[in-house]
Coordinates of C-alpha atoms and ligand atoms in Angstrom, one line a residue:
X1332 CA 28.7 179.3 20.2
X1333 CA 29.5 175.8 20.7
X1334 CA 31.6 174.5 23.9
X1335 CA 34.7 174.9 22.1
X1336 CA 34.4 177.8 21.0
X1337 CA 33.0 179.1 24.5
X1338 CA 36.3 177.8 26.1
X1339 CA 38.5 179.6 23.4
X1340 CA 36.5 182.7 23.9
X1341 CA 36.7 182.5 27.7
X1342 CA 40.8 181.6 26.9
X1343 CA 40.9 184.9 24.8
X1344 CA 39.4 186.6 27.8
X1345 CA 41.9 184.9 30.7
X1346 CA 45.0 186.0 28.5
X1347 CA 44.1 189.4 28.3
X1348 CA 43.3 189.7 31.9
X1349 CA 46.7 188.2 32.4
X1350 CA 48.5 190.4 30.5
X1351 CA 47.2 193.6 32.4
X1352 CA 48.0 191.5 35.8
X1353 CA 51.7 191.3 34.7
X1354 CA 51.8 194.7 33.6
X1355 CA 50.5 196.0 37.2
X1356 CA 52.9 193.6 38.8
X1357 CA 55.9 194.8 36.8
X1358 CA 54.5 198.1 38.1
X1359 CA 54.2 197.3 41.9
X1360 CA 58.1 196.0 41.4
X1361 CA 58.9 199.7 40.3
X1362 CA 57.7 201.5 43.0
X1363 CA 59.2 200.9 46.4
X1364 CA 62.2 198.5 47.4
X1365 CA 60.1 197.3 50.7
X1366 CA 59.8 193.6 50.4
X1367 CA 57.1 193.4 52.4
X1368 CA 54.7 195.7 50.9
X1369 CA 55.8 195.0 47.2
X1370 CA 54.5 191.0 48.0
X1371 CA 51.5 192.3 49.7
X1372 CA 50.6 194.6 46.9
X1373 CA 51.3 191.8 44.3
X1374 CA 49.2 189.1 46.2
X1375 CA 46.4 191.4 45.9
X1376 CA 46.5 192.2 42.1
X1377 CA 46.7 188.1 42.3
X1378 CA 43.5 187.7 44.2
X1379 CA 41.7 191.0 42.3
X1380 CA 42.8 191.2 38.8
X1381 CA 43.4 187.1 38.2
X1382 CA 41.0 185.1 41.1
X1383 CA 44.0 183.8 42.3
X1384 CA 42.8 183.6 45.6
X1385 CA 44.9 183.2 49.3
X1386 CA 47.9 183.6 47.6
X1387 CA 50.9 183.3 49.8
X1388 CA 54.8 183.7 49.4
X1389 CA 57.0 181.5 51.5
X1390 CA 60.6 182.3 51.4
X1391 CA 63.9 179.9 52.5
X1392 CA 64.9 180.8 56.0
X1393 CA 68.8 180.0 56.9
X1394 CA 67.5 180.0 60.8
X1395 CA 65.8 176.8 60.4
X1396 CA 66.7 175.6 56.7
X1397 CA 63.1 175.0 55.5
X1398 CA 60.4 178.0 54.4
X1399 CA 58.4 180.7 56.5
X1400 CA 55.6 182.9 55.3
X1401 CA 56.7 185.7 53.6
X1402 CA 53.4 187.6 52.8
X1403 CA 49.8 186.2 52.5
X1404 CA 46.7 187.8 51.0
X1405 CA 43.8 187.0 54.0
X1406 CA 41.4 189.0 55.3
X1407 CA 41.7 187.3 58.5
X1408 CA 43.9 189.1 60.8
X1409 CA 43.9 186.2 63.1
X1410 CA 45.1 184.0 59.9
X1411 CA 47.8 186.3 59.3
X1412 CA 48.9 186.6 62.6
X1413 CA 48.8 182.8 63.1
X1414 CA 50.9 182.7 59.6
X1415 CA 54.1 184.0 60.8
X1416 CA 55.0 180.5 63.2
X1417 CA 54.3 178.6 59.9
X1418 CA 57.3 176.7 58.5
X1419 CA 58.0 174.2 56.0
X1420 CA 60.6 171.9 56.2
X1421 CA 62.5 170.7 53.3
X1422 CA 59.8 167.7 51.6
X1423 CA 57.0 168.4 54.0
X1424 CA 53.4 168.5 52.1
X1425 CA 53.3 170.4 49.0
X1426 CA 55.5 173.5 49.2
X1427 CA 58.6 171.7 51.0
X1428 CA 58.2 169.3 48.3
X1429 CA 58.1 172.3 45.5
X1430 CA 61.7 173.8 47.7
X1431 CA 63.0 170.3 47.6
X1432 CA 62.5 169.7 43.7
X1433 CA 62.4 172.8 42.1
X1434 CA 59.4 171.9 40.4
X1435 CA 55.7 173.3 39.9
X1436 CA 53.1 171.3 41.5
X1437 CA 49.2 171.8 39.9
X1438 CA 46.6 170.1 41.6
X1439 CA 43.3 169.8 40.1
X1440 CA 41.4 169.0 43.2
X1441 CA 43.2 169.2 46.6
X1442 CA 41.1 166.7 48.3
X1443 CA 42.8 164.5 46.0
X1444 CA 45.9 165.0 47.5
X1445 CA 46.8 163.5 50.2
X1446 CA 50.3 165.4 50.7
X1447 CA 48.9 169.0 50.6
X1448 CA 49.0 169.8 54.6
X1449 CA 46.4 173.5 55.0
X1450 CA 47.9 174.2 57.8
X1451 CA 46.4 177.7 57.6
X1452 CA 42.7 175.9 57.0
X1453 CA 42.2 178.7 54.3
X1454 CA 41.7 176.6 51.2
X1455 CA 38.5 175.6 49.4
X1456 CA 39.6 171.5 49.4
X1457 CA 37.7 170.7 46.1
X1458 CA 39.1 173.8 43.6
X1459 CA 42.1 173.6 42.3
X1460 CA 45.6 174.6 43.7
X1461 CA 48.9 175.9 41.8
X1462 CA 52.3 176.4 43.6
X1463 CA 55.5 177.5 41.8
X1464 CA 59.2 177.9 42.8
X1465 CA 60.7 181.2 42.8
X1466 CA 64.0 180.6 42.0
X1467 CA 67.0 182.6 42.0
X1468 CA 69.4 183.3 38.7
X1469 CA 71.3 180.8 39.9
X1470 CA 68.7 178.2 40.0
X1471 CA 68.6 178.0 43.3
X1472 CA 64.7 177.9 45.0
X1473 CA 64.6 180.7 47.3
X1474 CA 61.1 180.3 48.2
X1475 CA 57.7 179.2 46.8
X1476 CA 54.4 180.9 45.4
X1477 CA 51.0 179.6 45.4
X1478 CA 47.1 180.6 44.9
X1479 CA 44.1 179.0 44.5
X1480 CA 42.4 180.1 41.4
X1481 CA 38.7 180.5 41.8
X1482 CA 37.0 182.3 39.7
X1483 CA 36.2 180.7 36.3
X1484 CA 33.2 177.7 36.0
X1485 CA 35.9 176.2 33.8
X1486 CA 38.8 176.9 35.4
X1487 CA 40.6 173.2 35.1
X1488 CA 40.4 174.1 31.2
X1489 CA 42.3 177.0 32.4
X1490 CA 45.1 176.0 34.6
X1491 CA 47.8 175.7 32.4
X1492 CA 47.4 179.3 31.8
X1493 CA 46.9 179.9 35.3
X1494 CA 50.1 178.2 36.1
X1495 CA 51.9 179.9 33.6
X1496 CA 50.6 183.2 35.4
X1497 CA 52.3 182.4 38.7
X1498 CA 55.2 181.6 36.8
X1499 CA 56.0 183.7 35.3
X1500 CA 54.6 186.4 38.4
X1501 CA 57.5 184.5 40.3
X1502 CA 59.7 185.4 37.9
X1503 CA 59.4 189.0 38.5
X1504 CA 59.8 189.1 41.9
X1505 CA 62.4 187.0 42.5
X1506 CA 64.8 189.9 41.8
X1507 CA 62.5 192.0 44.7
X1508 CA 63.2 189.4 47.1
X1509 CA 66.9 188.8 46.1
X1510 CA 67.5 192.0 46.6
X1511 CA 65.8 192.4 50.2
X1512 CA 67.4 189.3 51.2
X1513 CA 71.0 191.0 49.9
X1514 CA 69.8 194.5 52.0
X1515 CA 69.3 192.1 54.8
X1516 CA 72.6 190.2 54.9
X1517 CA 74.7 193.1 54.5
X1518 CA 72.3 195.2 57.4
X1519 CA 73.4 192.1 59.5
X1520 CA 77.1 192.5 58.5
X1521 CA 77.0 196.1 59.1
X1522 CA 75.6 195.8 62.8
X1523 CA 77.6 192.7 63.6
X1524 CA 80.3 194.3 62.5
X1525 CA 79.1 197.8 64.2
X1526 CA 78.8 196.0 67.6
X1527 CA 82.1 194.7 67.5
X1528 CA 83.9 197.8 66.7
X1529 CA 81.6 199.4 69.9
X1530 CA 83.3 196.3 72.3
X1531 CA 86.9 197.0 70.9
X1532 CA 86.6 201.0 71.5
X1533 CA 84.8 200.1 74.5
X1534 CA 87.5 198.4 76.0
X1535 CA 90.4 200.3 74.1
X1536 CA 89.3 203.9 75.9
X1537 CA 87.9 202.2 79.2
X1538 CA 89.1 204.5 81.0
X1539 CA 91.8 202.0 83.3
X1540 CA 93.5 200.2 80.4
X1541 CA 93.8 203.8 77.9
X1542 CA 94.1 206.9 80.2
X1543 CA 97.4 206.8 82.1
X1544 CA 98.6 208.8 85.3
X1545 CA 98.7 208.4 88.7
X1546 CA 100.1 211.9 89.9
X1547 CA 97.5 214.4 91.6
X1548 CA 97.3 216.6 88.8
X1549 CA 96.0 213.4 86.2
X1550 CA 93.7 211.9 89.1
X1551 CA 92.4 215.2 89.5
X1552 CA 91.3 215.3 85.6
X1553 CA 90.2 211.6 85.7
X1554 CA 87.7 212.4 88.7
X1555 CA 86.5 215.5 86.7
X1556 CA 85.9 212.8 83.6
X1557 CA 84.1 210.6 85.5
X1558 CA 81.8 213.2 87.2
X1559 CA 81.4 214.9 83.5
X1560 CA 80.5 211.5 81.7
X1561 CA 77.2 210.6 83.7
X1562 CA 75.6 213.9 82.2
X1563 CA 75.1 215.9 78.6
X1564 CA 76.7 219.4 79.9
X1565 CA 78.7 220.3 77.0
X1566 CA 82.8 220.1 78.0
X1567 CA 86.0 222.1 77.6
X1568 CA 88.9 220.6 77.6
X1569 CA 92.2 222.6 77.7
X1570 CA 95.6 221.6 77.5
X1571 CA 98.8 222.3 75.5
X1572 CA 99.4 220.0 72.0
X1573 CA 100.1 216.2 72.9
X1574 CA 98.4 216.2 76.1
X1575 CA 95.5 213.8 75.3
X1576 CA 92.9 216.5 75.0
X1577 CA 90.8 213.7 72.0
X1578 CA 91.8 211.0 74.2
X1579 CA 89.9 212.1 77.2
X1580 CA 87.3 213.3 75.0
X1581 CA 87.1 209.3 73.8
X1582 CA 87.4 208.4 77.7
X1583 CA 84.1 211.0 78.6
X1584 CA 81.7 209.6 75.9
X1585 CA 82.7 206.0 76.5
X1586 CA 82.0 206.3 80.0
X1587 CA 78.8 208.4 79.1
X1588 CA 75.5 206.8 79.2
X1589 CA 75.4 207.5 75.2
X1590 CA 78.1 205.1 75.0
X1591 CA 76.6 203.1 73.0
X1592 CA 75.3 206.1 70.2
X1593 CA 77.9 207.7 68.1
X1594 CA 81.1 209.4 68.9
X1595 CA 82.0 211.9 66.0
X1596 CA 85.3 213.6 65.9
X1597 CA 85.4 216.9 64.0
X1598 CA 88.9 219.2 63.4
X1599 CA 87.9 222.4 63.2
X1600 CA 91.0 223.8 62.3
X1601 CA 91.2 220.7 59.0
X1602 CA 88.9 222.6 56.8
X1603 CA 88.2 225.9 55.1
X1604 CA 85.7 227.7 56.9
X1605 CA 83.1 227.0 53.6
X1606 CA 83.7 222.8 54.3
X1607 CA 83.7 223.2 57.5
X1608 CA 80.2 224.2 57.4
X1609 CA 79.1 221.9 55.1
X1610 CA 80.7 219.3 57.2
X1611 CA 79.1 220.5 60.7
X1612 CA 75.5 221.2 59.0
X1613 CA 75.8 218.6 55.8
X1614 CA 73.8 219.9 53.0
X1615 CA 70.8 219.5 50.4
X1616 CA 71.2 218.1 46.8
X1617 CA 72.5 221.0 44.6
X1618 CA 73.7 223.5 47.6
X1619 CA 77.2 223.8 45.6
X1620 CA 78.8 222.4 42.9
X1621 CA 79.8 218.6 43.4
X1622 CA 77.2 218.3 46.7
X1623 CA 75.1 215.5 43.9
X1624 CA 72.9 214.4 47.3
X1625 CA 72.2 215.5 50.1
X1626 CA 74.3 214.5 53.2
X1627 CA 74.3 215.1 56.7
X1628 CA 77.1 217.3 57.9
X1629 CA 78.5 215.6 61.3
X1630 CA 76.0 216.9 63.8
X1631 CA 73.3 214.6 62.4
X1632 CA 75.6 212.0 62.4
X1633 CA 76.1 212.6 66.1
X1634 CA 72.6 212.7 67.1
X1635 CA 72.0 211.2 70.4
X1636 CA 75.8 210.9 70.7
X1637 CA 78.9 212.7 71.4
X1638 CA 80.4 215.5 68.8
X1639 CA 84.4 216.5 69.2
X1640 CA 84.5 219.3 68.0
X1641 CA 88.7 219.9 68.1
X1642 CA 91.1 222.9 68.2
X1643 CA 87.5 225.2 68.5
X1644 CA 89.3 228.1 69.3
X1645 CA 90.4 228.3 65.0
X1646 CA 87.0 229.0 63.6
X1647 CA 86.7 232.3 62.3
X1648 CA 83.8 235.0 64.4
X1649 CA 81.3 234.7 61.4
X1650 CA 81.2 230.8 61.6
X1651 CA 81.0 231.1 65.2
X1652 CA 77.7 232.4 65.4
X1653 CA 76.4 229.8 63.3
X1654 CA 78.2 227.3 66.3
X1655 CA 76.4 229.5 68.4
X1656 CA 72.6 228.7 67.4
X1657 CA 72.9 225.1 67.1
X1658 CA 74.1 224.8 70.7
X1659 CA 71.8 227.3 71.9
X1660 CA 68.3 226.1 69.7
X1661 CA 69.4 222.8 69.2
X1662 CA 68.4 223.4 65.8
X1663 CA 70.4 223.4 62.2
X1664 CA 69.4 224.1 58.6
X1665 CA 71.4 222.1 56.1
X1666 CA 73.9 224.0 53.5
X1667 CA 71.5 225.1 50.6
X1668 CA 68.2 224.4 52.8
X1669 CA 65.4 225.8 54.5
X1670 CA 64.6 223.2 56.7
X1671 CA 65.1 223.0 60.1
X1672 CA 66.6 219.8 61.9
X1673 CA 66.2 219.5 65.6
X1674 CA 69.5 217.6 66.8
X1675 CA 70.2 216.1 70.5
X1676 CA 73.8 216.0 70.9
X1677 CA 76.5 216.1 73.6
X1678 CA 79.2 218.8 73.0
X1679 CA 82.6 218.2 74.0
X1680 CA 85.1 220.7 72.5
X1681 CA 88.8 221.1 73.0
X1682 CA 91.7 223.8 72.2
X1683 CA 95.3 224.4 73.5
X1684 CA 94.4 228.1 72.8
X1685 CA 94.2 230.9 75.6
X1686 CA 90.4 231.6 74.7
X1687 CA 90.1 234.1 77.7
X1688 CA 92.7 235.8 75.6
X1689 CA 90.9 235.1 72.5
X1690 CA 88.1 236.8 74.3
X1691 CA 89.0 240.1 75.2
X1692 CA 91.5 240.4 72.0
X1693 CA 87.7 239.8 70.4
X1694 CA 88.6 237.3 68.1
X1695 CA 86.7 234.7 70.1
X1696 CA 82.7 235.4 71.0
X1697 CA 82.3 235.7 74.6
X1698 CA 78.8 233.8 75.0
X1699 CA 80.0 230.7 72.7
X1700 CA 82.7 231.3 75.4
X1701 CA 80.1 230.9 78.2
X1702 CA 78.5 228.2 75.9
X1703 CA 81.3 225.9 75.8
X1704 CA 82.9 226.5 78.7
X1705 CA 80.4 224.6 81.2
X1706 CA 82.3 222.3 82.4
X1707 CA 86.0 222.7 81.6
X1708 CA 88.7 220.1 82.2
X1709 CA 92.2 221.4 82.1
X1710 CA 95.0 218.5 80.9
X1711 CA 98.4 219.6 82.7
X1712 CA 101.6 219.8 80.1
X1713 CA 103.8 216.2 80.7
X1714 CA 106.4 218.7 82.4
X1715 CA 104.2 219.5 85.2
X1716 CA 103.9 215.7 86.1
X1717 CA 107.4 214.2 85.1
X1718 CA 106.3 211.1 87.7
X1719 CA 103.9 209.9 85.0
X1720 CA 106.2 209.2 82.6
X1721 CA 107.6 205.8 83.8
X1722 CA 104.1 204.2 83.9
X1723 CA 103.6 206.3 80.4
X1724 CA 106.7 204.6 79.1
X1725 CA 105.4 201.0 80.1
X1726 CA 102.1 201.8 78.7
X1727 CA 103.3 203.2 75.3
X1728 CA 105.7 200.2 74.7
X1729 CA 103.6 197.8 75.6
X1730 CA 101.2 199.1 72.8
X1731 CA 104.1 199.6 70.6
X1732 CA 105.2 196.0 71.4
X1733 CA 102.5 194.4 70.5
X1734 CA 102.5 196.3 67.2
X1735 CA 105.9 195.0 66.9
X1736 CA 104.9 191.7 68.0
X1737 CA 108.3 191.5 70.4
X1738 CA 108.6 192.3 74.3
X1739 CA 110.4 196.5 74.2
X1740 CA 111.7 197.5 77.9
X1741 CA 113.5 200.4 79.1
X1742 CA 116.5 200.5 81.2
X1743 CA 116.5 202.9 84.3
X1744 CA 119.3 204.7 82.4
X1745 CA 116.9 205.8 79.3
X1746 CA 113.8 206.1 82.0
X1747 CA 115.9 208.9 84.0
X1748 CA 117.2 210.6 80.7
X1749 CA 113.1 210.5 79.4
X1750 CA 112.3 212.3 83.2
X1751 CA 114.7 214.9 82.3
X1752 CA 113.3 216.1 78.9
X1753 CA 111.1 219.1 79.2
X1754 CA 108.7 217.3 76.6
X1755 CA 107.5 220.5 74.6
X1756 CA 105.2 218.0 72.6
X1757 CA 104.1 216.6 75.7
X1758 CA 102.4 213.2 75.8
X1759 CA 102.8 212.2 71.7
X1760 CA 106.0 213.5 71.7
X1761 CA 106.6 210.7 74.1
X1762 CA 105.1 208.5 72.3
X1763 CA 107.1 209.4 68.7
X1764 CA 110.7 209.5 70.8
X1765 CA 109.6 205.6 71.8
X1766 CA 108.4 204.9 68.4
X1767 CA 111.7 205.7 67.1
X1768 CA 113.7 204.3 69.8
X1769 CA 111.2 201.0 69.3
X1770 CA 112.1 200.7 65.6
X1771 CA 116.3 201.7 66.4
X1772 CA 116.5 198.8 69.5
X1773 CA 117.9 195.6 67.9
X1774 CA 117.4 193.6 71.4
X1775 CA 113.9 195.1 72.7
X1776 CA 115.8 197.3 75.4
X1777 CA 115.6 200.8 74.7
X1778 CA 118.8 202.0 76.8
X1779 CA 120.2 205.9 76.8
X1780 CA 122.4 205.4 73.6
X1781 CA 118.9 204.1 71.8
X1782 CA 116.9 206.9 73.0
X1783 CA 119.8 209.8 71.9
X1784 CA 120.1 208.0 68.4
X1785 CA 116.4 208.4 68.4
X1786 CA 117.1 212.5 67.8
X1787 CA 115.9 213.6 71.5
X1788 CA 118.3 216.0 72.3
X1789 CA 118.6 215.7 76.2
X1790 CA 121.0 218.8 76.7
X1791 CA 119.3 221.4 74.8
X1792 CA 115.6 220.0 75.8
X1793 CA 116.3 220.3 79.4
X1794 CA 117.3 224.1 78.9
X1795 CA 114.1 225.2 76.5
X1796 CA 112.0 227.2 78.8
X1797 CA 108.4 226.7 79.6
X1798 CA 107.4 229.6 77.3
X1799 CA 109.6 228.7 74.7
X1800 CA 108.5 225.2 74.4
X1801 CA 104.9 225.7 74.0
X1802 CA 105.2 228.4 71.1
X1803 CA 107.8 226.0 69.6
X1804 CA 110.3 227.5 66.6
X1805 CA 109.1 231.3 66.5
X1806 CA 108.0 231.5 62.6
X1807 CA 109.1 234.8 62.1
X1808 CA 112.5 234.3 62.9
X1809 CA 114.7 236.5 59.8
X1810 CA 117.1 233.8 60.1
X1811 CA 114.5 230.9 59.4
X1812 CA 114.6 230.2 55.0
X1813 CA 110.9 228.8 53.4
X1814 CA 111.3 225.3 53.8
X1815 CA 112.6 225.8 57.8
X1816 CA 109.6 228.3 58.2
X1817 CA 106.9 225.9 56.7
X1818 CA 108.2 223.2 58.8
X1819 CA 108.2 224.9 61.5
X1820 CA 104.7 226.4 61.1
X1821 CA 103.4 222.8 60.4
X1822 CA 105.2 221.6 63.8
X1823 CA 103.2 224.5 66.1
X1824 CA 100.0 223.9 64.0
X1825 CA 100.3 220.2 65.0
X1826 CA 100.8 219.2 61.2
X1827 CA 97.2 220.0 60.7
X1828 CA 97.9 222.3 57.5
X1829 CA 95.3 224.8 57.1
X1830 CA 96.3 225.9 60.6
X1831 CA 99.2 225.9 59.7
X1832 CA 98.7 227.8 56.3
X1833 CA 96.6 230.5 58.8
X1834 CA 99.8 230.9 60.7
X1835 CA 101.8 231.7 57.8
X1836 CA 99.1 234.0 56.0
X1837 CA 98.8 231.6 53.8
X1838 CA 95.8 230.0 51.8
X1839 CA 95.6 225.9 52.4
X1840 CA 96.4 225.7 48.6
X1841 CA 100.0 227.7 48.8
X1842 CA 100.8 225.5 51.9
X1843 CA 99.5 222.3 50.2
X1844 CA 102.2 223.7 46.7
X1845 CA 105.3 224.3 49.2
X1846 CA 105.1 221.4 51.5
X1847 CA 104.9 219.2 47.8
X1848 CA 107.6 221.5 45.7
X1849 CA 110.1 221.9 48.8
X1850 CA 109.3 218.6 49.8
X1851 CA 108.4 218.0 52.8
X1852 CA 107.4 215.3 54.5
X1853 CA 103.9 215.1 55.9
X1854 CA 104.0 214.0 59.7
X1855 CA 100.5 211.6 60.3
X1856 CA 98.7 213.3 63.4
Ligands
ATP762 N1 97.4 209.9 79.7 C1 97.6 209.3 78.6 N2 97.8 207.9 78.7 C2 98.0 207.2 77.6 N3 98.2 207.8 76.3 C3 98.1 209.1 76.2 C4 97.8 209.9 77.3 N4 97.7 211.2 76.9 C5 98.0 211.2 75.6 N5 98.2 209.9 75.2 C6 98.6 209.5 73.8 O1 99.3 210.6 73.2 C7 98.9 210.9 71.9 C8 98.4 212.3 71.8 O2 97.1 212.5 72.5 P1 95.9 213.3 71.9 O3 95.8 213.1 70.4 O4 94.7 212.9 72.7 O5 96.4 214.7 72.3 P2 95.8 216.2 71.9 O6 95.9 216.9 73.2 O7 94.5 216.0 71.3 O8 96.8 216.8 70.9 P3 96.6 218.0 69.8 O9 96.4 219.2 70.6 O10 98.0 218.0 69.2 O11 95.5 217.5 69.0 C9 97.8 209.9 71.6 O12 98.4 208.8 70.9 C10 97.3 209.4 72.9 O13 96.8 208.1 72.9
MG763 MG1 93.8 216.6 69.3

C-alpha cells in the first residue's frame, strides 16, 4: 500500500469508528434526562470510542454572561474539582471566542496559538485541538464542545473528520441540555414562585392580622393554638358551621415549626368514600379505571407537614379503620398496591358533629376517637361572644374593602342591629350578610336600612333558638316541597353536596340531577 492509499484505508477505518460513536451517543441521549450524567457518559465514549481526549462541555451561564464547565472527562479529581470556578468570558482565548462567533475553531498545533488560554493545564500543547459551538434551534450558542484528538499518527489528515465528529456530537446534545436548562428555569419559577406564596399565607394567617376576637372565650382558643402549634400532637377542633374551625387549623400550622412544609386541606365529607381513599392514600398505575399513573393521595403530599382533615366525623366505620392505621403505624399502602409508605405528618382534624354522641350511637370508632381527640380545641358559636362582632365587622370590611377597592364602614345603628342577630351561621354568615350589604351600599356606609335590604331578618333571627339555629330548616318537614328540601339540606350540609346527598338518603349523583333540573344555585363554600 502506498501512502495514499494508507491514509484512505485508515479514513475508511476513522468513519466507521465514528459511526458506532454516534450511534452510542444517540444511545446515552435515550436513557436518562440527567444532564449531568448524560455529558459525562458522552465525554467518555468521546475519549474511548473516538481518542477524543479531555473533552469538556462549557455551557452559557446568565449569572455571569460568559461560559462555566459543564462536564469534563479527567481522571484527575483535583482537575475536576478545580473545573467548576472556571469561566469564560465572552471573546476570552479560544472558547469565549467560539460563544462570541458561533464558529468552530481547529487548531493544528496549540502551541501555535497564542489565544488558546489551558487554564486547566490538561492539554498536550503540540497535538491538535477541535472546539465546536453547540447551538440552540434558534441559533443561538448555548455553550461550547471541545477535545483533543490523540490517537492516530496521522491525525492532521484526519481532522476534518474529527471536527465533523464533534459537530455533529454537539448536535445531539444540544436538545439534552436545552431541555435541562428549560427543567431548570421553570424548577426556579416554581420555588420563587413557591416561596412567595409561603410569605403571603404566612402573613395572611399570622395569627394577629387573620384570627379575630378579643372576648375570653376566643383568647382562650388562641392560647390553646399557640400552645398546640409548637408540637406534632394531632388536634381536634370543634365548633358549630362558620366558626372558623379551617381557619384556626391555617393559624396552628403557620405558627407550627413545619411552617414552612406543606399544609394540605382535605374534606372528608366532598368525596365518595371510594375517592376519598384514593385521595388520602393516592394510588398505583392501573389500581382502577382512569388512575393512568400513579399519584400520591394527600398524605404524601403532606409529609413533613400539616393534613386538615375536615368534617371527620362523615367518614363511614369501614373507612375509618383504614384512618385508624395510618395515624397509629404511620404507615399507608397506596390504592392498588403492596407497598408500604412510612409518612410523618401532623394531624389536625375538625367536625361540628357531637362525636361523643357519634360514639356511643356507634357510628363513630371510639379509639380514632381517642386518636384524634389529643388535644381538642373547642370554637364557641358567634352568639356566645356577641362582643366580637364589632371588631369582626371592621375586620371583614376592611378585607371586603380592599376587594372593592373603596373604604366600607358601618354606622352604630347597623353595628347594634348585627349584635342582635343570633348568627345561626356564625362567623361566615357574618361575613355573607356584609358581603351583601358591601355590594347594596352606594356611599361605603353600611347603615340598618343596607343591612335589612341585605335579607338578614333581624325580628325573626333574634327569636330562633339556640337548638333551632344550629340544626337549621328541619329536612323532614311534610310541609317542605323538593326543591325547598334540597335547599335546605345543602344549607345544614354547608353546601358541601355529598353531605348533603347523605342527609337526604341520597347518592351524590341524584343530588348533583336535582340541584341542576330544579335549578339551584350552588352557594361557593
Ligand atoms: N375569628 C375570625 N376572625 C376572622 N375571620 C374569621 C374568624 N372566624 C371565621 N372567620 C371567617 O369566616 C369564614 C368561615 O370560617 P371557616 O371556613 O374557618 O369556618 P368552619 O368552621 O371551617 O366552617 P364549616 O364548618 O362550615 O366548614 C371564613 O371566611 C373565615 O375566614
Ligand atoms: Mg370548614
Amino acid at each position: 500500500m502506498n501512502a495514499t492509499e494508507t491514509i484512505v484505508v485508515s479514513r475508511l477505518q476513522l468513519l466507521e469508528k465514528q459511526l458506532l460513536v454516534l450511534y452510542r451517543v444517540s444511545s446515552v441521549l435515550n436513557k436518562s434526562l440527567d444532564m449531568k450524567q448524560t455529558l459525562a457518559e458522552v465525554l467518555k465514549i468521546l475519549h474511548d470510542d473516538a481518542g477524543m481526549h479531555h473533552g469538556i462541555v462549557t455551557l452559557s451561564d446568565p449569572s455571569h454572561g460568559g461560559l462555566s464547565v459543564g462536564s469534563i472527562h479527567v481522571e484527575s479529581e483535583e482537575i475536576k474539582r478545580s473545573s467548576n470556578s472556571v469561566r469564560y468570558r465572552p471573546g476570552e482565548g479560544i472558547i469565549g471566542r467560539i460563544f462570541e462567533s458561533g464558529e468552530s475553531i481547529v487548531l493544528g498545533r496549540i502551541s501555535t496559538e497564542p489565544r488558546f488560554l489551558d487554564k486547566l493545564e490538561l492539554y498536550d500543547l503540540e497535538l491538535p485541538f477541535i472546539s465546536v459551538p453547540i447551538k440552540s434551534r434558534g441559533g443561538k450558542v448555548i455553550g461550547v464542545l471541545a477535545a483533543q484528538p490523540a490517537i492516530l499518527s496521522d491525525i492532521r489528515v484526519m481532522l476534518p473528520d474529527c471536527t465533523r465528529l464533534m459537530e455533529m456530537v454537539a448536535n445531539l446534545i444540544v436538545q439534552t441540555i436545552s431541555l435541562a436548562h428549560t427543567v431548570e428555569t421553570e424548577k426556579q419559577d416554581i420555588k420563587e414562585e413557591r416561596d412567595e406564596l409561603r410569605r403571603q399565607v404566612r402573613s395572611k394567617y399570622g395569627f394577629d392580622n387573620m384570627v379575630v376576637g378579643h372576648t375570653e372565650q376566643m383568647r382562650r382558643v388562641f392560647d390553646q393554638v399557640r400552645r398546640v402549634a409548637k408540637w406534632d400532637s394531632t388536634v381536634l377542633i370543634r365548633g358549630e358551621s362558620g366558626t372558623g374551625k379551617e381557619l384556626i387549623a391555617s393559624a396552628i400550622h403557620y405558627n407550627s415549626p413545619y411552617a414552612n412544609n406543606p399544609f394540605v386541606k382535605l374534606n372528608c365529607a366532598a368525596l365518595p368514600e371510594t375517592l376519598l381513599e384514593s385521595e388520602l392514600f393516592g394510588h398505583e398505575k392501573g389500581a382502577f379505571t382512569g388512575a393512568v399513573r400513579q399519584r400520591k393521595g394527600r398524605f404524601e403530599q403532606a409529609d413533613g407537614g400539616t393534613l386538615f382533615l375536615d368534617e371527620i366525623g362523615e367518614i363511614s366505620p369501614l373507612f375509618q379503620a383504614k384512618l385508624l392505621r395510618v395515624l397509629q403505624e404511620g404507615e399507608l399502602e397506596r390504592v392498588g398496591g403492596t407497598t408500604t409508605v412510612r409518612v410523618n405528618v401532623r394531624i389536625v382534624a375538625a367536625t361540628n358533629r357531637n362525636l361523643e354522641a357519634e360514639v356511643e350511637q356507634g357510628n363513630f370508632r371510639e379509639d380514632l376517637y381517642y386518636r384524634l381527640n389529643v388535644m381538642p380545641i373547642k370554637i364557641p358559636p358567634l352568639r356566645e361572644r356577641i362582643e366580637d362582632i364589632p371588631d369582626l365587622t371592621e375586620f371583614l370590611l376592611a378585607q371586603l374593602g380592599k376587594q372593592q377597592g373603596r373604604k366600607l364602614t358601618v354606622t352604630d345603628n347597623a353595628q347594634r342591629m348585627l349584635m342582635s342577630h343570633h348568627w345561626p351561621g356564625n362567623v361566615r354568615e357574618l361575613s355573607n350578610c356584609l358581603e351583601r350589604a358591601a355590594v347594596m351600599c352606594e356611599n361605603g356606609v353600611i347603615d340598618r336600612d343596607v343591612i335589612f335590604l341585605s335579607g338578614l331578618d333581624i325580628d325573626s333571627a333574634v327569636s330562633i333558638k339556640p337548638s333551632i339555629a344550629q340544626t337549621n330548616l328541619d329536612i323532614n318537614d311534610p310541609d317542605m316541597d323538593e326543591r325547598e328540601r334540597v335547599v335546605a339540606a345543602l344549607e345544614q350540609a354547608g353546601w358541601v353536596q355529598a353531605k348533603a346527598a347523605r342527609l337526604l338518603g341520597m347518592t351524590p349523583r341524584q343530588i348533583a340531577y336535582r340541584i341542576q333540573s330544579m335549578n339551584i344555585r350552588v352557594r361557593k363554600i
